[in-house]
Tab-separated table of C-alpha atoms in Angstrom:
chain	number	residue	atom	x	y	z
A	1	MET	CA	-47.536	227.834	-119.503
A	2	SER	CA	-50.338	229.758	-117.929
A	3	GLY	CA	-48.282	230.548	-114.884
A	4	GLU	CA	-45.329	231.588	-116.990
A	5	THR	CA	-47.251	233.986	-119.167
A	6	ASN	CA	-49.352	235.224	-116.260
A	7	GLU	CA	-46.374	236.901	-114.580
A	8	PHE	CA	-45.923	239.144	-117.623
A	9	SER	CA	-49.588	240.123	-117.844
A	10	ALA	CA	-51.794	242.546	-115.932
A	11	ALA	CA	-53.263	239.617	-113.953
A	12	ALA	CA	-52.758	239.031	-110.253
A	13	ILE	CA	-49.780	236.956	-109.138
A	14	THR	CA	-51.364	233.793	-107.823
A	15	ASP	CA	-50.656	232.293	-104.444
A	16	ASP	CA	-48.802	229.351	-105.957
A	17	GLN	CA	-46.370	231.825	-107.610
A	18	LEU	CA	-45.432	233.404	-104.303
A	19	VAL	CA	-42.063	232.447	-102.823
A	20	PRO	CA	-40.296	232.971	-99.483
A	21	TRP	CA	-38.607	236.339	-99.360
A	22	PRO	CA	-35.035	235.006	-99.118
A	23	ARG	CA	-35.400	233.630	-102.666
A	24	VAL	CA	-36.335	237.097	-103.929
A	25	ALA	CA	-33.489	238.575	-101.897
A	26	ALA	CA	-31.100	236.188	-103.677
A	27	VAL	CA	-32.104	237.707	-107.022
A	28	ALA	CA	-31.657	241.261	-105.754
A	29	ALA	CA	-28.346	240.319	-104.196
A	30	MET	CA	-27.106	238.886	-107.510
A	31	VAL	CA	-27.549	242.313	-109.100
A	32	SER	CA	-25.360	243.740	-106.332
A	33	PHE	CA	-22.739	241.092	-107.165
A	34	SER	CA	-22.618	242.247	-110.813
A	35	LEU	CA	-19.569	243.868	-112.432
A	36	PRO	CA	-21.028	247.462	-112.454
A	37	THR	CA	-21.315	247.413	-108.635
A	38	PHE	CA	-17.646	246.434	-108.230
A	39	ILE	CA	-16.676	249.154	-110.723
A	40	THR	CA	-18.730	251.807	-108.854
A	41	GLY	CA	-17.116	250.907	-105.536
A	42	LEU	CA	-13.678	251.064	-107.149
A	43	GLU	CA	-14.343	254.472	-108.770
A	44	VAL	CA	-15.527	255.987	-105.494
A	45	SER	CA	-12.520	254.692	-103.576
A	46	GLN	CA	-10.140	256.033	-106.227
A	47	GLY	CA	-11.589	259.559	-105.909
A	48	LEU	CA	-11.854	259.805	-102.151
A	49	SER	CA	-9.786	259.181	-99.053
A	50	ALA	CA	-10.509	255.851	-97.373
A	51	ILE	CA	-12.577	257.413	-94.575
A	52	ASP	CA	-14.576	259.596	-96.950
A	53	ALA	CA	-15.143	256.657	-99.304
A	54	LEU	CA	-16.510	254.659	-96.355
A	55	TRP	CA	-18.943	257.427	-95.468
A	56	ALA	CA	-20.024	257.730	-99.131
A	57	LEU	CA	-20.635	253.990	-99.360
A	58	LEU	CA	-22.711	254.013	-96.150
A	59	ALA	CA	-24.773	257.080	-97.093
A	60	GLY	CA	-25.293	256.016	-100.720
A	61	SER	CA	-26.388	252.520	-99.709
A	62	ALA	CA	-28.778	253.967	-97.059
A	63	ILE	CA	-30.474	256.180	-99.631
A	64	ILE	CA	-30.922	253.308	-102.070
A	65	LEU	CA	-32.222	251.195	-99.202
A	66	ILE	CA	-34.959	253.693	-98.365
A	67	ILE	CA	-36.176	254.022	-101.958
A	68	GLY	CA	-35.888	250.281	-102.653
A	69	ALA	CA	-37.656	249.302	-99.445
A	70	ILE	CA	-40.656	251.570	-100.105
A	71	MET	CA	-40.922	250.706	-103.820
A	72	GLY	CA	-40.448	247.001	-103.047
A	73	ALA	CA	-43.125	247.124	-100.333
A	74	ILE	CA	-45.577	248.793	-102.741
A	75	GLY	CA	-44.950	245.981	-105.259
A	76	ALA	CA	-45.401	243.268	-102.645
A	77	ASN	CA	-48.517	244.864	-101.198
A	78	SER	CA	-50.228	245.360	-104.590
A	79	ARG	CA	-48.594	242.383	-106.396
A	80	MET	CA	-48.012	244.788	-109.299
A	81	SER	CA	-44.865	245.256	-111.379
A	82	SER	CA	-43.243	248.677	-111.465
A	83	TYR	CA	-44.771	249.274	-114.903
A	84	LEU	CA	-48.292	248.650	-113.676
A	85	LEU	CA	-47.555	251.001	-110.767
A	86	VAL	CA	-46.561	253.605	-113.394
A	87	ARG	CA	-49.937	252.998	-115.150
A	88	VAL	CA	-51.792	253.782	-111.925
A	89	ALA	CA	-49.642	256.800	-111.051
A	90	PHE	CA	-49.755	258.434	-114.507
A	91	GLY	CA	-52.860	256.967	-116.183
A	92	ASP	CA	-53.050	254.505	-119.038
A	93	VAL	CA	-52.129	256.984	-121.765
A	94	GLY	CA	-49.742	259.025	-119.645
A	95	ALA	CA	-47.867	255.904	-118.602
A	96	SER	CA	-47.293	254.817	-122.192
A	97	LEU	CA	-44.581	257.435	-122.665
A	98	VAL	CA	-42.904	256.520	-119.357
A	99	ASN	CA	-43.041	252.781	-119.935
A	100	ILE	CA	-41.796	252.880	-123.513
A	101	ALA	CA	-38.920	255.103	-122.373
A	102	PHE	CA	-38.194	252.534	-119.634
A	103	ALA	CA	-38.175	249.765	-122.278
A	104	ILE	CA	-35.776	251.639	-124.583
A	105	SER	CA	-33.416	252.348	-121.692
A	106	LEU	CA	-33.432	248.792	-120.310
A	107	LEU	CA	-33.005	247.251	-123.765
A	108	GLY	CA	-30.113	249.667	-124.451
A	109	TRP	CA	-28.406	248.607	-121.241
A	110	PHE	CA	-29.063	244.976	-122.169
A	111	GLY	CA	-26.982	245.566	-125.310
A	112	ILE	CA	-24.284	247.487	-123.432
A	113	ASN	CA	-23.989	244.740	-120.852
A	114	ILE	CA	-23.706	242.143	-123.668
A	115	ASN	CA	-20.766	244.180	-125.011
A	116	LEU	CA	-19.205	244.389	-121.554
A	117	PHE	CA	-19.695	240.663	-120.979
A	118	ALA	CA	-18.193	239.585	-124.298
A	119	GLY	CA	-15.216	241.916	-123.996
A	120	ALA	CA	-14.519	240.916	-120.371
A	121	VAL	CA	-14.788	237.174	-120.943
A	122	SER	CA	-12.640	237.349	-124.088
A	123	ARG	CA	-9.986	239.355	-122.227
A	124	LEU	CA	-10.027	237.062	-119.185
A	125	ALA	CA	-9.768	233.948	-121.342
A	126	LEU	CA	-6.676	235.380	-123.062
A	127	GLU	CA	-4.983	236.536	-119.837
A	128	VAL	CA	-5.862	233.509	-117.671
A	129	TRP	CA	-5.699	230.680	-120.179
A	130	GLY	CA	-4.056	232.175	-123.226
A	131	THR	CA	-7.148	231.375	-125.308
A	132	ASN	CA	-8.626	233.646	-127.948
A	133	LEU	CA	-12.426	233.711	-127.870
A	134	SER	CA	-14.546	235.536	-130.437
A	135	THR	CA	-16.430	238.450	-128.873
A	136	VAL	CA	-19.138	238.050	-131.535
A	137	GLY	CA	-19.639	234.375	-130.654
A	138	LEU	CA	-19.612	235.199	-126.924
A	139	ALA	CA	-22.197	237.972	-127.409
A	140	ILE	CA	-24.548	235.705	-129.399
A	141	PHE	CA	-24.182	232.772	-126.978
A	142	ALA	CA	-24.725	235.020	-123.922
A	143	SER	CA	-27.816	236.662	-125.406
A	144	ILE	CA	-29.309	233.280	-126.193
A	145	CYS	CA	-28.746	232.059	-122.609
A	146	MET	CA	-30.153	235.240	-121.130
A	147	THR	CA	-33.182	235.243	-123.441
A	148	LEU	CA	-33.984	231.611	-122.651
A	149	THR	CA	-33.705	232.333	-118.919
A	150	THR	CA	-36.100	235.283	-119.335
A	151	LEU	CA	-38.523	233.130	-121.335
A	152	VAL	CA	-38.859	230.695	-118.454
A	153	GLY	CA	-39.528	233.653	-116.146
A	154	PHE	CA	-38.835	234.500	-112.523
A	155	LYS	CA	-38.387	230.875	-111.463
A	156	ALA	CA	-35.366	230.453	-113.773
A	157	ILE	CA	-33.802	233.798	-112.687
A	158	ASN	CA	-34.396	232.861	-109.064
A	159	LEU	CA	-32.851	229.410	-109.423
A	160	LEU	CA	-29.757	230.838	-111.102
A	161	ALA	CA	-29.384	233.484	-108.437
A	162	THR	CA	-29.858	231.011	-105.582
A	163	LEU	CA	-27.118	228.777	-106.970
A	164	MET	CA	-24.641	231.541	-107.671
A	165	VAL	CA	-24.974	233.811	-104.617
A	166	PRO	CA	-22.822	231.587	-102.340
A	167	ILE	CA	-20.116	231.379	-105.039
A	168	LEU	CA	-19.975	235.095	-105.649
A	169	ALA	CA	-20.027	235.788	-101.922
A	170	PHE	CA	-16.971	233.565	-101.552
A	171	VAL	CA	-15.231	235.361	-104.403
A	172	THR	CA	-15.967	238.735	-102.835
A	173	PHE	CA	-14.595	237.453	-99.506
A	174	LEU	CA	-11.397	236.317	-101.252
A	175	LEU	CA	-11.062	239.726	-102.909
A	176	ALA	CA	-11.310	241.533	-99.576
A	177	GLN	CA	-9.095	238.992	-97.795
A	178	SER	CA	-6.408	239.271	-100.470
A	179	ALA	CA	-6.348	243.041	-100.044
A	180	LEU	CA	-6.101	242.750	-96.242
A	181	ASP	CA	-3.309	240.162	-96.553
A	182	ALA	CA	-1.304	242.754	-98.473
A	183	GLN	CA	-2.026	245.628	-96.054
A	184	THR	CA	-3.860	245.918	-92.793
A	185	PHE	CA	-7.112	247.848	-92.574
A	186	GLY	CA	-5.338	250.569	-90.574
A	187	GLN	CA	-2.666	250.893	-93.279
A	188	ILE	CA	-5.335	251.142	-95.972
A	189	LEU	CA	-7.113	253.917	-94.033
A	190	ALA	CA	-3.808	255.750	-93.705
A	191	ILE	CA	-3.049	255.738	-97.456
A	192	ASP	CA	-2.423	259.312	-98.555
A	193	LYS	CA	-4.162	260.347	-101.747
A	194	THR	CA	-5.354	263.562	-103.345
A	195	PRO	CA	-9.177	263.457	-103.529
A	196	THR	CA	-10.696	264.148	-106.910
A	197	LEU	CA	-14.265	263.814	-105.643
A	198	THR	CA	-16.296	265.270	-102.749
A	199	ILE	CA	-18.266	262.954	-100.481
A	200	GLY	CA	-21.405	264.280	-102.205
A	201	ASP	CA	-19.965	263.257	-105.550
A	202	GLY	CA	-19.250	259.796	-104.220
A	203	ILE	CA	-22.777	259.419	-102.838
A	204	SER	CA	-24.228	260.658	-106.130
A	205	ALA	CA	-22.136	258.124	-108.077
A	206	ILE	CA	-23.455	255.265	-105.928
A	207	VAL	CA	-27.073	256.410	-106.007
A	208	GLY	CA	-26.958	257.139	-109.715
A	209	ALA	CA	-25.538	253.714	-110.534
A	210	ILE	CA	-28.028	251.700	-108.445
A	211	ILE	CA	-31.255	253.734	-108.169
A	212	ILE	CA	-32.963	252.423	-111.311
A	213	GLY	CA	-32.725	248.910	-109.849
A	214	ALA	CA	-34.370	250.118	-106.636
A	215	ILE	CA	-37.188	251.813	-108.598
A	216	ILE	CA	-38.007	248.612	-110.525
A	217	LEU	CA	-37.619	246.375	-107.475
A	218	PRO	CA	-41.395	245.713	-107.471
A	219	ASP	CA	-40.842	243.546	-110.524
A	220	ILE	CA	-39.509	240.842	-108.206
A	221	THR	CA	-40.846	241.762	-104.776
A	222	ARG	CA	-44.423	241.213	-106.017
A	223	PHE	CA	-43.606	237.527	-105.619
A	224	VAL	CA	-43.048	237.729	-101.828
A	225	ARG	CA	-45.836	236.721	-99.446
A	226	HIS	CA	-45.800	239.889	-97.302
A	227	TRP	CA	-44.554	243.404	-97.761
A	228	SER	CA	-42.099	242.967	-94.891
A	229	GLY	CA	-40.240	240.456	-97.119
A	230	ALA	CA	-39.651	243.266	-99.610
A	231	VAL	CA	-38.097	245.412	-96.910
A	232	TYR	CA	-35.827	242.543	-95.823
A	233	THR	CA	-34.914	242.056	-99.498
A	234	ALA	CA	-33.880	245.707	-99.822
A	235	ILE	CA	-31.882	245.578	-96.600
A	236	ILE	CA	-29.914	242.496	-97.736
A	237	ALA	CA	-29.367	243.742	-101.305
A	238	TYR	CA	-28.504	247.363	-100.650
A	239	MET	CA	-27.278	247.653	-97.071
A	240	ILE	CA	-25.423	244.345	-96.792
A	241	VAL	CA	-24.433	242.812	-100.111
A	242	GLN	CA	-23.974	246.050	-102.075
A	243	LEU	CA	-21.988	247.579	-99.210
A	244	ILE	CA	-19.762	244.523	-98.903
A	245	VAL	CA	-19.184	244.294	-102.679
A	246	MET	CA	-18.296	247.978	-103.003
A	247	GLY	CA	-16.221	247.801	-99.869
A	248	ALA	CA	-14.233	244.794	-101.159
A	249	ALA	CA	-13.599	246.580	-104.460
A	250	SER	CA	-12.511	249.709	-102.521
A	251	LEU	CA	-10.057	247.737	-100.356
A	252	ALA	CA	-8.560	245.945	-103.394
A	253	GLY	CA	-8.301	249.192	-105.377
A	254	SER	CA	-6.666	251.071	-102.546
A	255	VAL	CA	-4.011	248.346	-102.120
A	256	SER	CA	-3.265	247.829	-105.820
A	257	GLY	CA	-3.534	251.443	-106.962
A	258	LYS	CA	-5.062	250.163	-110.216
A	259	THR	CA	-8.345	251.419	-111.667
A	260	ASP	CA	-9.555	248.310	-113.526
A	261	ILE	CA	-11.325	245.664	-111.405
A	262	LEU	CA	-10.374	242.829	-113.785
A	263	ASP	CA	-6.679	243.789	-113.651
A	264	ILE	CA	-6.878	243.879	-109.881
A	265	MET	CA	-8.492	240.435	-109.624
A	266	ILE	CA	-5.956	238.907	-112.026
A	267	ASP	CA	-3.061	240.421	-110.048
A	268	LEU	CA	-4.583	238.865	-106.887
A	269	ASN	CA	-4.747	235.447	-108.610
A	270	LEU	CA	-8.551	235.629	-108.708
A	271	GLY	CA	-8.913	235.118	-112.442
A	272	LEU	CA	-11.508	232.345	-112.008
A	273	GLY	CA	-13.355	234.507	-109.534
A	274	ALA	CA	-13.458	237.285	-112.100
A	275	PHE	CA	-14.957	234.807	-114.553
A	276	ALA	CA	-17.646	233.908	-112.016
A	277	ILE	CA	-18.531	237.599	-111.366
A	278	VAL	CA	-18.639	238.537	-115.041
A	279	ILE	CA	-20.564	235.472	-116.222
A	280	ALA	CA	-23.017	234.940	-113.364
A	281	GLY	CA	-23.509	238.596	-112.502
A	282	SER	CA	-24.072	239.604	-116.137
A	283	TRP	CA	-26.381	236.632	-116.739
A	284	VAL	CA	-28.755	237.517	-113.910
A	285	LEU	CA	-28.522	241.291	-114.432
A	286	ASN	CA	-29.260	241.106	-118.141
A	287	SER	CA	-32.003	238.489	-117.687
A	288	LEU	CA	-33.669	240.961	-115.326
A	289	ASN	CA	-33.126	243.790	-117.819
A	290	LEU	CA	-34.911	241.805	-120.548
A	291	TYR	CA	-37.555	240.594	-118.047
A	292	SER	CA	-38.321	244.182	-117.036
A	293	THR	CA	-38.329	245.319	-120.640
A	294	ILE	CA	-41.047	242.755	-121.434
A	295	LEU	CA	-43.037	243.910	-118.388
A	296	SER	CA	-42.838	247.540	-119.553
A	297	VAL	CA	-43.981	246.687	-123.107
A	298	LYS	CA	-46.739	244.381	-121.854
A	299	ALA	CA	-48.016	247.128	-119.508
A	300	THR	CA	-48.414	249.386	-122.572
A	301	PHE	CA	-49.456	246.724	-125.085
A	302	PRO	CA	-51.273	244.072	-122.991
A	303	LYS	CA	-52.178	241.836	-126.000
A	304	SER	CA	-48.570	241.361	-127.172
A	305	ASN	CA	-47.180	237.808	-126.892
A	306	SER	CA	-44.591	237.509	-124.073
A	307	SER	CA	-42.555	234.752	-125.764
A	308	TRP	CA	-42.228	236.555	-129.040
A	309	LEU	CA	-41.413	239.762	-127.190
A	310	ALA	CA	-38.547	238.037	-125.343
A	311	VAL	CA	-37.106	236.609	-128.570
A	312	GLY	CA	-37.575	239.815	-130.558
A	313	LEU	CA	-36.263	242.168	-127.879
A	314	GLY	CA	-33.321	239.875	-127.072
A	315	ALA	CA	-32.429	239.793	-130.806
A	316	VAL	CA	-32.644	243.577	-131.095
A	317	GLY	CA	-30.390	243.950	-128.037
A	318	VAL	CA	-27.634	241.647	-129.317
A	319	ILE	CA	-27.795	243.063	-132.890
A	320	THR	CA	-27.305	246.614	-131.622
A	321	ALA	CA	-24.445	245.330	-129.468
A	322	LEU	CA	-22.767	243.639	-132.440
A	323	LEU	CA	-23.191	246.676	-134.660
A	324	ASN	CA	-21.276	248.772	-132.083
A	325	ILE	CA	-23.856	251.559	-132.343
A	326	LEU	CA	-24.324	251.641	-128.574
A	327	ASP	CA	-21.159	253.700	-127.948
A	328	SER	CA	-22.908	256.774	-129.324
A	329	PHE	CA	-26.088	255.710	-127.491
A	330	VAL	CA	-24.637	255.692	-123.973
A	331	THR	CA	-25.080	259.415	-123.318
A	332	PHE	CA	-28.717	259.212	-124.467
A	333	LEU	CA	-29.284	256.196	-122.192
A	334	PHE	CA	-27.702	258.063	-119.281
A	335	TYR	CA	-30.130	260.951	-119.604
A	336	LEU	CA	-33.037	258.561	-120.206
A	337	SER	CA	-32.143	256.870	-116.921
A	338	VAL	CA	-31.860	260.226	-115.132
A	339	ILE	CA	-35.405	261.267	-116.052
A	340	PHE	CA	-36.827	258.016	-114.647
A	341	ILE	CA	-35.708	258.851	-111.130
A	342	PRO	CA	-38.539	261.275	-110.235
A	343	VAL	CA	-41.064	258.562	-111.123
A	344	ALA	CA	-40.330	257.047	-107.696
A	345	GLY	CA	-41.309	260.281	-105.953
A	346	VAL	CA	-44.716	260.392	-107.647
A	347	ILE	CA	-45.510	256.700	-107.061
A	348	ILE	CA	-44.462	256.772	-103.389
A	349	ILE	CA	-46.523	259.892	-102.541
A	350	ASP	CA	-49.505	258.654	-104.582
A	351	TRP	CA	-49.507	255.299	-102.765
A	352	MET	CA	-48.839	256.683	-99.285
A	353	LEU	CA	-50.917	259.871	-99.241
A	354	ILE	CA	-53.094	260.494	-102.247
A	355	ARG	CA	-54.691	257.350	-103.732
A	356	PRO	CA	-53.602	254.218	-101.849
A	357	LYS	CA	-56.748	252.282	-102.826
A	358	ALA	CA	-55.989	252.789	-106.538
A	359	TYR	CA	-53.004	250.443	-106.294
A	360	SER	CA	-54.942	247.255	-106.806
A	361	LEU	CA	-55.248	244.976	-109.848
A	362	SER	CA	-58.944	244.665	-109.138
A	363	THR	CA	-59.475	248.338	-109.935
A	364	LEU	CA	-56.934	248.621	-112.788
A	365	ASP	CA	-59.713	248.496	-115.413
A	366	GLN	CA	-61.145	251.686	-113.827
A	367	ASN	CA	-57.808	253.517	-114.209
A	368	GLY	CA	-57.977	256.963	-115.829
A	369	SER	CA	-56.327	257.904	-119.086
A	370	VAL	CA	-54.056	260.670	-117.736
A	371	ASN	CA	-53.100	261.720	-114.237
A	372	THR	CA	-52.148	265.310	-115.047
A	373	PRO	CA	-50.654	266.234	-111.619
A	374	GLY	CA	-48.473	263.137	-111.766
A	375	LEU	CA	-47.150	263.958	-115.255
A	376	ILE	CA	-46.475	267.601	-114.299
A	377	ALA	CA	-44.604	266.575	-111.151
A	378	TRP	CA	-42.548	264.006	-113.125
A	379	ALA	CA	-41.694	266.561	-115.810
A	380	ILE	CA	-40.545	269.119	-113.256
A	381	GLY	CA	-38.501	266.498	-111.414
A	382	ALA	CA	-37.021	265.159	-114.644
A	383	ALA	CA	-36.055	268.638	-115.860
A	384	PHE	CA	-34.391	269.311	-112.538
A	385	ALA	CA	-32.573	265.971	-112.635
A	386	VAL	CA	-31.124	266.686	-116.079
A	387	LEU	CA	-30.116	270.289	-115.275
A	388	ALA	CA	-28.635	269.326	-111.914
A	389	SER	CA	-26.645	266.482	-113.460
A	390	GLU	CA	-25.107	269.087	-115.783
A	391	GLU	CA	-24.435	271.324	-112.759
A	392	LEU	CA	-26.671	274.021	-114.208
A	393	LEU	CA	-28.784	274.022	-111.043
A	394	PRO	CA	-27.645	273.719	-107.420
A	395	THR	CA	-28.757	270.727	-105.377
A	396	LEU	CA	-30.163	270.961	-101.863
A	397	THR	CA	-28.747	267.628	-100.625
A	398	GLY	CA	-25.750	267.567	-102.931
A	399	ILE	CA	-27.251	264.463	-104.597
A	400	ALA	CA	-29.133	265.345	-107.799
A	401	ALA	CA	-31.009	262.045	-107.956
A	402	MET	CA	-32.318	262.390	-104.399
A	403	ASP	CA	-33.339	266.028	-104.961
A	404	ALA	CA	-35.261	265.038	-108.080
A	405	VAL	CA	-37.249	262.344	-106.183
A	406	ILE	CA	-38.005	264.742	-103.315
A	407	LEU	CA	-38.972	267.596	-105.676
A	408	ALA	CA	-41.313	265.381	-107.709
A	409	GLY	CA	-42.960	264.140	-104.546
A	410	LEU	CA	-43.456	267.617	-103.138
A	411	VAL	CA	-44.852	269.002	-106.425
A	412	TYR	CA	-47.216	266.067	-106.753
A	413	THR	CA	-48.376	266.465	-103.153
A	414	GLY	CA	-49.177	270.146	-103.780
A	415	LEU	CA	-50.997	269.489	-107.053
A	416	ALA	CA	-52.973	266.392	-105.988
A	417	TRP	CA	-53.756	267.116	-102.327
A	418	ARG	CA	-57.118	268.679	-103.078
A	419	ASN	CA	-58.165	265.608	-105.071
A	420	ARG	CA	-57.249	263.483	-102.062
A	421	GLU	CA	-59.516	265.560	-99.873
A	422	VAL	CA	-62.395	265.288	-102.343
A	423	GLN	CA	-61.989	261.506	-102.509
A	424	ALA	CA	-61.763	261.237	-98.747
A	425	SER	CA	-65.042	263.069	-98.361
C-alpha cells in the first residue's frame, strides 16, 4: 500500500514506480481514443472543407504537442504532478485556489462523462442488440469500476490502457477503411460544402478540447525514467494517435454526411467498435479525471486520505450525474477550463527561465506562500481567455487558448525577471 498511496502524496516517485515510456504513452493514447476526440474531429470536418479541415487538424495537433511535450518533460524531470507544479509556480496559498478550481472542473467532467457513457451505452445496446439497459444502473456500475481503477492507481490505469490500445487502434482503422471503401480519398477531398468555420475556428476547437489534458500530462509523465520519454509520449498521443482518430472521424463524417459519431459507426456496421470506444475510452479518461482530482486535492490538503478521497469524490461525481444537475453546470465548467489554460504559460516560463531549481520535491518544504507575479500573470491571461472566447477581444494568433498561454508567459517574464537576476547573483 505504501507505493499506492505514495503516488498521491507530495513524496518523490521512487525508482521502482518508474516505467518505460511506451507504457505511459499508452495511457495518453487512450485519452486520444476517447469519444470526445472523435466528436471534435467530426465537428471540425463538418464545418470546413476537407483541405482546410486537414490543415486545422495538423496545426491544432502541433500546438497541443508543443504544450504537452514541455509540460510532460517538466513533470518527468521533477517527478512532480501538475498540481505540485502549480504549488511551486503560485505558492502554497496561491495554488490552493488554482488546485481547488482544477478539482471542481475535473470532478464536473467526471460526472458529465458518466452521463455520456450511460446514455451512449444504453443507446448502442438498444440499436445493436435491441436490449433496454437502465442508464442509472449503467452510471452506477461505470462509476464503481472507474473508482476502483483509480484506487489501485497508475498501474491499473496503465494496464487497462495497454490492453485496450490495440483494440481501439483496430476499430479506428476499420472506421477509416470503411469510409475509404465508400469513396476514394480524392473524392472525399473534392466534396463540395459550405464552410461554417474558419481554419482558425477549427484549430481553436481542437486546442480547446484537448489542451487541459496536455497541461495535466505531468500527472502520468512523472512515471517515465527520462524527460525524453515524456516528449515521445506527447508525440505519439497528440501528433500520431490524436491526428489519426480525428482524421478517421473526419473521413467517416464526410462520407456519411451525418453529425453523430455513433450513428455513423452503426451505419458502417461498427456497432461493436462503438461499444469498445465508448466503454474503454470513457473508462480510462474518467479514471484519469478522478486520479487527477485526487492529486489536486492532495496537493492542497496533504493529510487527506487518498482512498477515502477516491470513494467520496467518485460518489459525488455519480450523484451529480444522476441528479441531472450537470446540464446547467456545463457552461460554468467550460469557463473554469478556459481560465486554467494560462497556468501552463506561467509554469513553463518559471521552469525554463525564472526559477528552474525550485522545481524539486527536495525544496518543496521551502516553497513560499504566494508567488504574486505568477498570480497576476495568470489572472491577466485568464481574463483575456474568457473575453477572447466571447469574442470581446481580438486574438493575435486567431486561437484564444494559445494567446492566453503566450500572454501569461510574457507578463510573468516581465514581472519576475528582476527576481531571477537577484537569485542569479
